[in-house]
Amino acid sequence: MHKTKIKICGLYRECDVDCVNRVRPDFAGFVFYPPSHRHVEREQMERFRERLDPGIPAVGVFVDAPAEQIVSYLRDGLIQIAQLHGNETEAYMRTLREEAPGCEIWKAYRIAEAKDLREARKSGADRILLDNGFGTGRCFDWRLMEDDAPDRPFILAGGLRLENVEEAMERFRPWCVDVSSGVETGRRKDPDKIREMTETVRSW
C-alpha cells in the first residue's frame, strides 16, 4: 500500500530547520512570499540549506514570482522543488523547465468548486497540490472530492492538523500531506507538534 509522504512547510527559523533534521519529514518547505510572516530572504535560505540535512529536499513556495528568481534558486541548489501558488501558466512552467532542466514543479490549486479539481487534473506540473487558498489554515470542502477525486497523485494541503490528518489519509489516499499552521503554536513551529504529526503520518 502507498505510504503517504509528509511535507512540513513554512520553516523560517534555524530552530525550525534543526527540528526537521531530527524528525526527518520527506520534504521541508520554505516560503518566498514577502506578505507572509514565514517569508524567507535568499541570504537566510543560503544558511538554511547548509544547515538542512542534505537528504531532505527543500521546497520553495512562490506566488507569481519572476521566473528568473525561481530558476536561480533551483540552479544554485537552494531548493530542489518549486511550488507555485499564484496564477502561473503552463508556459511559465515550461520556461522553468527550459532554464532549470530536471527541476520538479508542484502547482497549487485553490479548490472551491468541482471545476477547480478538473483544472488541477489537467495540469502539466509534476505534482498538483490541492488547497483552500494560500496560507488560510483552513480545509477546503472535502466533499468535492468524494465523487471527483483526482486520478493522479496529489498533495493535500490546507487546515491539516493532528485531529484530522488520519481522516484525510483514510478518505483520499494523498501522495503527500502538506502541513504548516497545523504544527504551530502562536504562529511559530512547535517541535512537539512536528514530531507528533510526522509520526502520525508515518505510522498510518
Short mmCIF file of C-alpha atoms in Angstrom, two decimals:
data_model
loop_
_atom_site.label_atom_id
_atom_site.label_comp_id
_atom_site.label_asym_id
_atom_site.label_seq_id
_atom_site.Cartn_x
_atom_site.Cartn_y
_atom_site.Cartn_z
CA MET A 1 0.00 0.00 0.00
CA HIS A 2 1.14 3.52 -0.79
CA LYS A 3 2.71 5.32 2.16
CA THR A 4 1.69 8.95 2.31
CA LYS A 5 4.60 11.37 2.44
CA ILE A 6 4.73 14.46 4.62
CA LYS A 7 5.99 17.98 4.00
CA ILE A 8 6.49 20.42 6.86
CA CYS A 9 6.14 23.88 5.33
CA GLY A 10 6.78 27.44 6.42
CA LEU A 11 10.12 26.98 8.16
CA TYR A 12 11.69 30.36 8.85
CA ARG A 13 13.99 29.98 11.88
CA GLU A 14 17.18 28.00 12.41
CA CYS A 15 15.48 26.05 15.19
CA ASP A 16 12.78 25.02 12.69
CA VAL A 17 15.46 23.54 10.43
CA ASP A 18 17.08 21.78 13.38
CA CYS A 19 13.71 20.27 14.27
CA VAL A 20 13.09 18.80 10.81
CA ASN A 21 16.65 17.45 10.79
CA ARG A 22 15.72 15.45 13.89
CA VAL A 23 12.26 14.38 12.76
CA ARG A 24 13.10 13.91 9.06
CA PRO A 25 9.89 14.56 7.13
CA ASP A 26 10.01 13.79 3.42
CA PHE A 27 10.15 17.46 2.42
CA ALA A 28 10.92 20.81 4.08
CA GLY A 29 9.12 23.88 2.77
CA PHE A 30 10.31 27.49 2.71
CA VAL A 31 8.10 30.43 1.73
CA PHE A 32 9.46 33.14 -0.59
CA TYR A 33 6.45 35.43 -0.48
CA PRO A 34 7.02 38.74 1.36
CA PRO A 35 3.44 39.24 2.67
CA SER A 36 3.73 36.02 4.66
CA HIS A 37 5.12 36.16 8.20
CA ARG A 38 7.01 32.99 7.24
CA HIS A 39 8.82 34.74 4.38
CA VAL A 40 12.49 33.82 3.98
CA GLU A 41 15.09 36.00 2.23
CA ARG A 42 17.66 34.50 -0.10
CA GLU A 43 20.51 35.11 2.37
CA GLN A 44 18.58 33.22 5.04
CA MET A 45 17.89 30.38 2.65
CA GLU A 46 21.57 30.04 1.88
CA ARG A 47 22.18 29.41 5.59
CA PHE A 48 19.17 27.16 5.94
CA ARG A 49 20.15 24.94 3.01
CA GLU A 50 23.61 24.47 4.51
CA ARG A 51 22.01 23.62 7.85
CA LEU A 52 19.30 21.34 6.43
CA ASP A 53 20.12 17.65 6.17
CA PRO A 54 21.12 17.06 2.52
CA GLY A 55 18.78 14.08 2.41
CA ILE A 56 15.72 16.30 2.90
CA PRO A 57 14.61 18.06 -0.31
CA ALA A 58 13.87 21.76 0.11
CA VAL A 59 10.66 23.00 -1.50
CA GLY A 60 10.43 26.69 -2.37
CA VAL A 61 6.96 28.23 -2.23
CA PHE A 62 6.41 31.13 -4.66
CA VAL A 63 3.46 33.31 -5.63
CA ASP A 64 3.72 34.86 -9.10
CA ALA A 65 7.46 35.36 -8.67
CA PRO A 66 9.69 36.27 -11.63
CA ALA A 67 10.74 33.05 -13.32
CA GLU A 68 14.40 34.07 -13.15
CA GLN A 69 14.21 34.20 -9.36
CA ILE A 70 12.98 30.62 -9.12
CA VAL A 71 15.49 29.47 -11.73
CA SER A 72 18.35 30.97 -9.72
CA TYR A 73 17.20 29.21 -6.53
CA LEU A 74 16.99 25.89 -8.39
CA ARG A 75 20.29 26.26 -10.24
CA ASP A 76 22.13 27.27 -7.07
CA GLY A 77 20.78 24.27 -5.19
CA LEU A 78 18.96 26.32 -2.57
CA ILE A 79 15.79 24.40 -3.38
CA GLN A 80 15.12 21.16 -5.20
CA ILE A 81 11.41 21.69 -5.93
CA ALA A 82 9.44 24.78 -6.95
CA GLN A 83 5.91 25.01 -5.54
CA LEU A 84 3.78 27.59 -7.34
CA HIS A 85 0.80 29.22 -5.60
CA GLY A 86 -0.13 32.05 -7.93
CA ASN A 87 -1.51 32.39 -11.46
CA GLU A 88 1.45 30.68 -13.10
CA THR A 89 0.60 29.32 -16.55
CA GLU A 90 1.69 26.22 -18.44
CA ALA A 91 4.03 28.45 -20.46
CA TYR A 92 5.57 29.73 -17.24
CA MET A 93 6.25 26.16 -16.10
CA ARG A 94 7.79 25.34 -19.47
CA THR A 95 10.14 28.29 -19.02
CA LEU A 96 11.25 26.95 -15.64
CA ARG A 97 11.95 23.54 -17.16
CA GLU A 98 13.91 25.05 -20.03
CA GLU A 99 16.01 27.25 -17.76
CA ALA A 100 16.45 24.71 -14.95
CA PRO A 101 16.47 21.29 -16.65
CA GLY A 102 15.43 18.42 -14.42
CA CYS A 103 13.64 20.62 -11.92
CA GLU A 104 10.49 19.37 -10.24
CA ILE A 105 7.43 21.61 -10.25
CA TRP A 106 4.41 21.45 -7.93
CA LYS A 107 1.41 23.61 -8.79
CA ALA A 108 -1.14 24.56 -6.15
CA TYR A 109 -4.83 24.90 -6.96
CA ARG A 110 -7.41 26.57 -4.78
CA ILE A 111 -10.35 24.19 -4.59
CA ALA A 112 -13.68 25.99 -4.23
CA GLU A 113 -15.83 24.00 -6.65
CA ALA A 114 -15.71 20.88 -8.81
CA LYS A 115 -14.29 22.66 -11.84
CA ASP A 116 -11.16 23.52 -9.84
CA LEU A 117 -10.46 19.81 -9.42
CA ARG A 118 -10.86 19.28 -13.15
CA GLU A 119 -8.42 22.11 -13.86
CA ALA A 120 -5.88 20.66 -11.43
CA ARG A 121 -6.18 17.24 -13.03
CA LYS A 122 -5.07 18.66 -16.40
CA SER A 123 -2.03 20.48 -15.03
CA GLY A 124 1.35 19.95 -16.65
CA ALA A 125 3.06 20.18 -13.25
CA ASP A 126 4.88 17.16 -11.87
CA ARG A 127 2.60 17.21 -8.83
CA ILE A 128 -0.62 19.04 -8.09
CA LEU A 129 -1.39 20.49 -4.66
CA LEU A 130 -4.99 20.91 -3.56
CA ASP A 131 -5.53 23.74 -1.11
CA ASN A 132 -8.11 26.13 0.26
CA GLY A 133 -6.00 29.15 -0.58
CA PHE A 134 -2.54 30.42 0.24
CA GLY A 135 -1.92 30.35 3.98
CA THR A 136 -5.54 30.30 5.14
CA GLY A 137 -5.01 27.43 7.58
CA ARG A 138 -8.45 26.05 6.71
CA CYS A 139 -9.59 22.96 4.81
CA PHE A 140 -11.46 23.27 1.55
CA ASP A 141 -14.75 21.37 1.28
CA TRP A 142 -13.50 17.78 1.12
CA ARG A 143 -16.94 16.65 -0.06
CA LEU A 144 -15.97 17.96 -3.50
CA MET A 145 -13.51 15.08 -3.82
CA GLU A 146 -15.85 12.29 -2.81
CA ASP A 147 -17.15 11.82 -6.35
CA ASP A 148 -14.43 13.59 -8.29
CA ALA A 149 -11.07 12.83 -6.70
CA PRO A 150 -8.02 13.43 -8.92
CA ASP A 151 -6.93 10.43 -10.94
CA ARG A 152 -3.28 11.29 -10.41
CA PRO A 153 -1.06 11.52 -7.30
CA PHE A 154 -1.73 14.73 -5.42
CA ILE A 155 -0.63 16.70 -2.37
CA LEU A 156 -3.33 17.62 0.12
CA ALA A 157 -2.92 20.92 1.97
CA GLY A 158 -4.94 23.43 3.92
CA GLY A 159 -6.05 23.08 7.51
CA LEU A 160 -4.41 19.73 8.18
CA ARG A 161 -3.73 19.08 11.86
CA LEU A 162 -3.38 16.16 14.22
CA GLU A 163 -7.14 15.96 14.69
CA ASN A 164 -7.96 15.41 11.01
CA VAL A 165 -4.89 14.15 9.15
CA GLU A 166 -5.73 10.46 9.63
CA GLU A 167 -9.23 11.04 8.29
CA ALA A 168 -7.75 12.82 5.26
CA MET A 169 -5.39 9.95 4.51
CA GLU A 170 -8.10 7.33 5.00
CA ARG A 171 -10.60 9.07 2.74
CA PHE A 172 -8.39 10.32 -0.07
CA ARG A 173 -5.02 8.49 -0.04
CA PRO A 174 -2.98 11.57 -0.94
CA TRP A 175 0.54 11.12 -2.26
CA CYS A 176 1.68 13.67 0.33
CA VAL A 177 0.21 15.86 3.06
CA ASP A 178 1.47 19.42 3.40
CA VAL A 179 1.30 20.88 6.91
CA SER A 180 2.18 24.35 8.16
CA SER A 181 -0.11 26.11 10.64
CA GLY A 182 -1.25 22.72 11.92
CA VAL A 183 2.14 22.24 13.58
CA GLU A 184 2.39 25.75 15.01
CA THR A 185 1.71 27.31 18.38
CA GLY A 186 1.40 31.07 18.44
CA ARG A 187 2.34 31.27 14.71
CA ARG A 188 5.66 29.54 15.35
CA LYS A 189 6.63 25.98 14.56
CA ASP A 190 6.14 23.70 17.55
CA PRO A 191 8.73 20.89 17.71
CA ASP A 192 6.39 18.57 19.61
CA LYS A 193 3.61 19.04 17.06
CA ILE A 194 6.02 18.49 14.16
CA ARG A 195 7.25 15.27 15.73
CA GLU A 196 3.76 14.01 16.53
CA MET A 197 2.39 14.90 13.10
CA THR A 198 5.27 13.19 11.32
CA GLU A 199 4.93 10.09 13.47
CA THR A 200 1.17 10.01 12.86
CA VAL A 201 1.56 10.14 9.10
CA ARG A 202 4.38 7.61 9.07
CA SER A 203 2.53 5.12 11.27
CA TRP A 204 -0.78 5.33 9.42
#
